[in-house]
XYZ file of C-alpha atoms in Angstrom:
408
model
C 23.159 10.928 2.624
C 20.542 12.937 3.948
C 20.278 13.577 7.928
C 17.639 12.122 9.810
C 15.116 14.910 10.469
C 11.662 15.125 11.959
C 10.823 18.425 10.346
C 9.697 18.882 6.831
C 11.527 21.450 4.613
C 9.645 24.175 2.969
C 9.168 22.426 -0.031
C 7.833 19.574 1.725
C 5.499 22.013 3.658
C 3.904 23.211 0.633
C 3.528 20.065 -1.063
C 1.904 18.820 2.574
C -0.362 21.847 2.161
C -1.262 21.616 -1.391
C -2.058 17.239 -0.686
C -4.161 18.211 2.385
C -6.471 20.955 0.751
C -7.118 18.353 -2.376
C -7.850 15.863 0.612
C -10.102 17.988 2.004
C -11.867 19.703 -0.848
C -12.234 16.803 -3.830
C -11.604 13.740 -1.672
C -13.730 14.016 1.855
C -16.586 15.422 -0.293
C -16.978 12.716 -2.641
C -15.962 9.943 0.347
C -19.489 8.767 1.335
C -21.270 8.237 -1.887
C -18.424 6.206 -3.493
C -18.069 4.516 0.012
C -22.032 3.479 -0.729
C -21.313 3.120 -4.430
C -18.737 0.538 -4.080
C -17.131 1.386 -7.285
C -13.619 2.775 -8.551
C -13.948 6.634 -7.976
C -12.827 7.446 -11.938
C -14.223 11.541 -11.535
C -11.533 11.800 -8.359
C -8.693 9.947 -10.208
C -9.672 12.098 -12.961
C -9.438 15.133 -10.883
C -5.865 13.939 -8.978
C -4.775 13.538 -12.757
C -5.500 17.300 -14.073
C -3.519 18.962 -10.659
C -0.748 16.691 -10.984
C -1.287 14.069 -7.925
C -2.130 11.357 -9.826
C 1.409 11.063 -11.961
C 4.105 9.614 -12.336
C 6.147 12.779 -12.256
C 4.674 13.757 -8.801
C 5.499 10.240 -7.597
C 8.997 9.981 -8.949
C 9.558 13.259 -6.827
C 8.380 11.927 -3.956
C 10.052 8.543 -4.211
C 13.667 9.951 -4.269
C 13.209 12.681 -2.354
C 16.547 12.013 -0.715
C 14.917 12.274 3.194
C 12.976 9.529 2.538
C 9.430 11.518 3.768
C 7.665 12.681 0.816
C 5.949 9.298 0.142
C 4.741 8.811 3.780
C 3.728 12.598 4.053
C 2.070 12.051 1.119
C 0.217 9.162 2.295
C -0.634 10.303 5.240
C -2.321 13.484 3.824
C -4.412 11.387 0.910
C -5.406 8.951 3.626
C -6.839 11.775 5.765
C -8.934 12.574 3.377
C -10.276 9.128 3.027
C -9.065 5.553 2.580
C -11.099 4.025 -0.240
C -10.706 7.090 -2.776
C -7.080 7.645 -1.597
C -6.188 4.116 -2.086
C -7.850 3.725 -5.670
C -5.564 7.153 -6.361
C -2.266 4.987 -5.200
C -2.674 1.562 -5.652
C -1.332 2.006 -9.001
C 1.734 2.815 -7.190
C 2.028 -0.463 -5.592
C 2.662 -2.239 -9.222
C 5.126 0.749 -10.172
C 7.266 -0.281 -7.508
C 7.161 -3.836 -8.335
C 8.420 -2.700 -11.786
C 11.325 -0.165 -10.063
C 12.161 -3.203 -7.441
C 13.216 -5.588 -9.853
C 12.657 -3.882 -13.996
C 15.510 -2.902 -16.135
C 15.851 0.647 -16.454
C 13.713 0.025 -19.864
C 11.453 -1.439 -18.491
C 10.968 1.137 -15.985
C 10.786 3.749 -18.874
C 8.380 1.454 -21.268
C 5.958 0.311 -18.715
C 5.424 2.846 -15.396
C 3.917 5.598 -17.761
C 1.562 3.171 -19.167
C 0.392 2.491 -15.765
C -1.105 5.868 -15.414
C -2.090 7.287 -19.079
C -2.265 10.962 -18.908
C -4.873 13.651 -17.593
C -7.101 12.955 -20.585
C -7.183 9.461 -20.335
C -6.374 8.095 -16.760
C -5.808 4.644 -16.218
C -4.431 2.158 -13.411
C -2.145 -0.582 -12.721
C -2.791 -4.090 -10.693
C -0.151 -6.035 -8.514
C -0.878 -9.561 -8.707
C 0.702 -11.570 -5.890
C -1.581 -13.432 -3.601
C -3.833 -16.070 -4.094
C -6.195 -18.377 -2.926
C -4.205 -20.588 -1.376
C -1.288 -18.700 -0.982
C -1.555 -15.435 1.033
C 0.816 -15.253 3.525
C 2.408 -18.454 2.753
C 3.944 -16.723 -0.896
C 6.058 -20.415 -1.313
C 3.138 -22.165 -1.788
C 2.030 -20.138 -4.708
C 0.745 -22.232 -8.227
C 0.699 -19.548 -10.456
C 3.380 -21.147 -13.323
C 5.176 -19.236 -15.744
C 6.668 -21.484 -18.224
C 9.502 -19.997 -20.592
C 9.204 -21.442 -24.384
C 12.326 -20.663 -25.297
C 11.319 -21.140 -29.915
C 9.051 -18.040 -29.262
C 11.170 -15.895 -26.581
C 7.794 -16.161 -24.397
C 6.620 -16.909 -21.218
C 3.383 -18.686 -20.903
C 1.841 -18.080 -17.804
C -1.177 -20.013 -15.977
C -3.318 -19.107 -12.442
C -5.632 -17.137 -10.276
C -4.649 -14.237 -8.328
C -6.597 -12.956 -5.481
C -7.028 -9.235 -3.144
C -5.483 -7.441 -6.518
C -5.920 -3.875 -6.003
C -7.086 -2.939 -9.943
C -7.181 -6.463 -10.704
C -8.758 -7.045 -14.135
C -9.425 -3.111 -14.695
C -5.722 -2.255 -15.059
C -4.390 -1.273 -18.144
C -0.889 -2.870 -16.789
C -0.911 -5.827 -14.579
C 2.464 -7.185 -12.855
C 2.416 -10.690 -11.688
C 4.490 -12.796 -9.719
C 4.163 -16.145 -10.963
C 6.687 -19.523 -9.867
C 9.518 -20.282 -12.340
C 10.897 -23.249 -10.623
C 9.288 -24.990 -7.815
C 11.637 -26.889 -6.425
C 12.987 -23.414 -4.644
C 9.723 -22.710 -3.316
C 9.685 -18.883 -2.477
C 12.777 -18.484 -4.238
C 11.961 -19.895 -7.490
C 9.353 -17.189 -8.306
C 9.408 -14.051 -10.658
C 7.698 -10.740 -11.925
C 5.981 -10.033 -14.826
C 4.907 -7.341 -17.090
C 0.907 -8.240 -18.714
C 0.451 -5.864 -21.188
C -2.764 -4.528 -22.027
C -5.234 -6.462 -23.273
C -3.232 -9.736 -23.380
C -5.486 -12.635 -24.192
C -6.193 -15.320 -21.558
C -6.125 -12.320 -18.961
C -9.715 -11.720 -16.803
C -10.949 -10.782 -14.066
C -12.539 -13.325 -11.633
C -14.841 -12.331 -8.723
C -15.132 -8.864 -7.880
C -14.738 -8.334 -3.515
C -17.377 -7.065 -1.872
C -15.524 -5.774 1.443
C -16.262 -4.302 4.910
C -14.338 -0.997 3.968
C -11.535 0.781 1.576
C -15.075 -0.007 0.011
C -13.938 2.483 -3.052
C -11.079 0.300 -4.236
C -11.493 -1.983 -6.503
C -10.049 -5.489 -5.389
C -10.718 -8.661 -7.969
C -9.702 -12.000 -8.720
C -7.386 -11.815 -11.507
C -7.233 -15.349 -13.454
C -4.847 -15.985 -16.104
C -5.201 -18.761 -18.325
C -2.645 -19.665 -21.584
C -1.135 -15.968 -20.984
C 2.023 -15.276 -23.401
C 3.950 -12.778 -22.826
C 7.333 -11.377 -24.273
C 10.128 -12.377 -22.868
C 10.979 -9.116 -22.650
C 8.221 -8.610 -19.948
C 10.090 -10.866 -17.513
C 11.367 -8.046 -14.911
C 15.196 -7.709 -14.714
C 15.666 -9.906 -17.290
C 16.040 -13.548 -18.488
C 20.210 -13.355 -18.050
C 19.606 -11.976 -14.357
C 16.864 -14.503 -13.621
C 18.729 -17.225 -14.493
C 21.992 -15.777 -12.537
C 19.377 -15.403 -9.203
C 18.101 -19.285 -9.673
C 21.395 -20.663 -10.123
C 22.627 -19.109 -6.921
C 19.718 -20.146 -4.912
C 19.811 -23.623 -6.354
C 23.705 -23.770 -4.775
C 22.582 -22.034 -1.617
C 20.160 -24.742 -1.105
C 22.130 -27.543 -2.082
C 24.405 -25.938 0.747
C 21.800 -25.788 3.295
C 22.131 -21.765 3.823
C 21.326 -18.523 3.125
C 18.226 -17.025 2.281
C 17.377 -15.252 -1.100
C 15.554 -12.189 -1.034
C 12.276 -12.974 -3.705
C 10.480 -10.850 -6.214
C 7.126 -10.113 -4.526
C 9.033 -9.780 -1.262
C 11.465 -7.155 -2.337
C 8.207 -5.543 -3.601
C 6.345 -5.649 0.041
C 9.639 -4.663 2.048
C 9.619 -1.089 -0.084
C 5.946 -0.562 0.775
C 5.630 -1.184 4.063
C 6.512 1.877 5.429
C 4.242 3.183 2.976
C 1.404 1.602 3.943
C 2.044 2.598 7.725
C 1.484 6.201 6.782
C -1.544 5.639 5.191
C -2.676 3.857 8.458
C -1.710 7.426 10.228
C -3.478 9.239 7.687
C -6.629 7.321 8.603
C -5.969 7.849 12.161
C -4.901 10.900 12.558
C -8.726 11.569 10.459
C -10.444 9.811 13.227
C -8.944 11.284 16.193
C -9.041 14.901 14.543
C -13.099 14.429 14.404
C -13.406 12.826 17.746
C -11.490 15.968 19.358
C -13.520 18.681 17.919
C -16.624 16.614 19.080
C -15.203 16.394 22.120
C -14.761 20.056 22.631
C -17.996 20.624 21.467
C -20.353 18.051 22.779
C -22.111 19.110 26.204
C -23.324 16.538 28.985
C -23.927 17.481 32.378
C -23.338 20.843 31.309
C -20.021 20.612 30.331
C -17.652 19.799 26.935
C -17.081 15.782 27.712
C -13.776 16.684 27.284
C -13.515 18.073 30.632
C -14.463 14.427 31.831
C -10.597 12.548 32.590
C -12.266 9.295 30.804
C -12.524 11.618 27.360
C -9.371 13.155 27.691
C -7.233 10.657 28.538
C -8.424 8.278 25.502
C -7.591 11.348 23.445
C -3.931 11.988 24.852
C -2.998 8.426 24.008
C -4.865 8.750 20.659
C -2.512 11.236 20.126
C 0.427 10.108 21.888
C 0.203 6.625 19.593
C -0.755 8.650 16.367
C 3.006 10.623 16.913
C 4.583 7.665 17.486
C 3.285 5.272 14.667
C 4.588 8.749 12.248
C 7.762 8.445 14.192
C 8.477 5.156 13.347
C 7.544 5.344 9.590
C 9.853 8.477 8.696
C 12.771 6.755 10.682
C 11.653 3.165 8.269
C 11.350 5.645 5.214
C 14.689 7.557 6.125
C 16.599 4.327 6.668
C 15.086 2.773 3.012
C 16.188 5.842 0.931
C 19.458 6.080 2.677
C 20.497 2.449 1.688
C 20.593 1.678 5.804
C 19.723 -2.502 6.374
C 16.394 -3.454 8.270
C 18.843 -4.988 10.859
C 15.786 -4.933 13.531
C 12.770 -4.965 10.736
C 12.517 -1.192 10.617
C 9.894 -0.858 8.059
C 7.520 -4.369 9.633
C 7.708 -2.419 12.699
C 6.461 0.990 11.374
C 3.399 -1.045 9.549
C 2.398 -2.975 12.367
C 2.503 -0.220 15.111
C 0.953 2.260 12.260
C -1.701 -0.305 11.640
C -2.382 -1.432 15.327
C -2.844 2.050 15.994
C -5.222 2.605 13.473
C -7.657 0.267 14.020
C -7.378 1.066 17.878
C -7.891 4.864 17.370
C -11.093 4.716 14.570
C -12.370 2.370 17.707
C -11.516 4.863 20.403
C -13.260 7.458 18.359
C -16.662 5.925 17.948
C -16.979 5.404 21.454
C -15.850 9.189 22.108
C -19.517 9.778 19.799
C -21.006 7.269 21.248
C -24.114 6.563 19.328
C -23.671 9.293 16.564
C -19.895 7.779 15.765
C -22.375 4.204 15.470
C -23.869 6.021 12.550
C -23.191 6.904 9.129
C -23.917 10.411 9.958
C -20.102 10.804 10.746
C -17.280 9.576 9.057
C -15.868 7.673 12.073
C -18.175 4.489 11.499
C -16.302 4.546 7.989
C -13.013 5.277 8.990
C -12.974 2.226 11.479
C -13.873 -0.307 8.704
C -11.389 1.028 6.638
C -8.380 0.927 9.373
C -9.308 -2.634 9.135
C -7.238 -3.525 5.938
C -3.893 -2.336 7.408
C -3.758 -5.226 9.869
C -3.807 -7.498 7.082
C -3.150 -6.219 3.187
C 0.632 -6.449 2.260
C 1.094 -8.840 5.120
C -0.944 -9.210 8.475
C 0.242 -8.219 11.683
C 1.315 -11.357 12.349
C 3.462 -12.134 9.823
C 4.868 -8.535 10.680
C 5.484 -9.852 14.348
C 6.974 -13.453 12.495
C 9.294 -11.396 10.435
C 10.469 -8.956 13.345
C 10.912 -11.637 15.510
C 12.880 -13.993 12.902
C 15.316 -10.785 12.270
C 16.267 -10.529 15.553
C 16.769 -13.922 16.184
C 18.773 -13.696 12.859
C 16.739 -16.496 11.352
C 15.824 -16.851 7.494
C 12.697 -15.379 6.929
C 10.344 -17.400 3.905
């Protein structure tokens, strides 16, 4: 087991370095016009793909890196550059670790490299979990997957809403209900392979930021799929149901489900990209600060300035703080006793939306404008408070571990 450490190793260091001067010379660039453009930045992907970011080599390394910080340092750094384009370079990643959550070890090897193609023909993967009516709420999900046992296939019927790649993917994973009589319990993950019939995409989001991912409606209607596409397994599903089927007959414990186990590895994740996007704004608000004149002077040397800027700060270190020590415990095997990894996404996420704020006003009218970044960064921060569960269900789920409730 790796120590708990709050410095990065040289390797890290370089790898830090080489993220942040991609961030800064392909992504910031090209941030603006595919902000305005509203469309899946395939040049940058393209780009991530020929130096090796966007991988799954480079994200295998930094998934069992055995401190647990080269995912959230990586994050961080791709999220600095910018939110939209950083998030359309990584929200493949979301589905790959639906597939490593709960996949057989051949499915891992089958499906995750489809997810990304290769440098001369990039493509993306979709995670397919919420929906119209069920967001938060994942037990009152419809989506049905119904197993006909003469063909060895699943049949699956829905609409899926907010997916990330949803209907462009070349891989989509779904969670869909296999028995709804165990609400959240009763549901599954599977494997859509490309170009499945009876998969499209719906209604294409028109959002108030992360403006260069693409998020769709993802319907499904009469979708077969091998059986070999349910995740972990037929044998292992059925083990899972029959246990939570005695559980509830005995009134008790609570049964970790697929989509969950999905969210509870990300989280932490997401927190960093949250500091990324922070740590942009208050980086740009400083040097304005220190540069800006009023009354003859930097309007840094006004207390009002600089003390919003030492609690930008001060809340930026802590937010990172809290994510390595959620990312350390996760890839050490240590239990979420107190909700480790909801408290590093809401704090990160809180923070985030607090310091793009913070930094606007710092510009006053110019950080109003489009003219600098800050106006963009702020709608972006937005998502964290709610993608991959709000900051209230974060508080719900915090709150229900320590009372050492069940949490649904």
């Amino acid at each position: 087991m790796a120590e708990f450490t709050m410095e990065l190793n040289d390797e890290q260091k370089e790898v830090r370095d080489w993220l942040h001067g991609f961030a800064a010379d392909v992504i910031r660039p090209a941030a603006a016009e595919w902000d305005e453009r509203e469309e899946t930045p395939w040049p940058v992907i393209q780009e991530a793909a020929k130096v090796g970011i966007y991988s799954l080599d480079f994200y295998a390394q930094q998934f069992f890196d055995s401190t647990g910080l080269g995912i959230p340092m990586a994050m961080e750094e791709l999220f600095w550059g910018d939110a939209g384009i950083a998030l359309s370079i990584v929200g493949t990643g979301l589905a790959a670790v639906g597939v490593l959550a709960n996949g057989t070890e051949e499915q891992i090897g089958t499906w995750i490299p489809q997810m990304y193609g290769d440098q001369s023909d990039v493509k993306v993967a979709a995670f397919c979990s919420s929906e119209p009516d069920a967001g938060s709420d994942v037990a009152s999900m419809r989506t049905r997957a119904v197993y006909d046992e003469a063909k060895d296939e699943w049949v699956i019927n829905g609409t899926k809403t907010w997916a990330t790649n949803g209907g462009i993917a070349n891989v989509h994973v779904v969670v869909a209900v296999v028995d709804p009589e165990l609400g959240s319990k009763g549901h599954a993950s599977f494997i859509v392979p490309p170009g499945t019939p009876g998969l499209t995409q719906g209604q294409k989001f028109k959002k108030h930021g992360i403006r260069a991912s693409h998020t769709a409606e993802v319907v499904l209607d009469g979708v077969r799929v091998p059986g070999s596409c349910l995740l972990g397994g037929k044998e292992k599903l059925d083990e899972r149901l029959a246990r939570a089927r005695e559980k509830a007959k005995a009134g008790g414990e609570r049964v970790k489900n697929a989509a969950m186990a999905t969210f509870e590895a990300s989280r932490p994740a997401v927190g960093a990209m949250a500091v990324g996007t922070a740590r942009a704004a208050y980086e740009v608000a400083l040097e304005y600060a220190t540069t800006r004149e009023q009354f003859g002077r930097p309007i840094i040397d006004n207390q009002g300035v600089a003390f919003q800027l030492a609690d930008m700060r001060t809340q930026i270190d802590a937010a990172r703080l809290l994510v390595w020590r959620a990312s350390w415990m996760a890839v050490n095997n240590r239990p979420f006793t107190a909700a480790e990894g909801s408290m590093s996404k809401l704090f990160a996420s809180e923070t985030a939306k607090k310091v793009t704020a913070q930094a606007i006003q710092i510009l006053g009218g110019n950080g109003y404008t489009r003219e600098y970044p800050v106006e963009r960064m702020h709608r972006d921060s937005a998502i964290y408070t709610i993608f991959e569960g709000t900051s209230e269900i974060q508080r719900l789920v915090i709150a229900r571990t320590l009372a050492g409730m069940p949490i649904r």
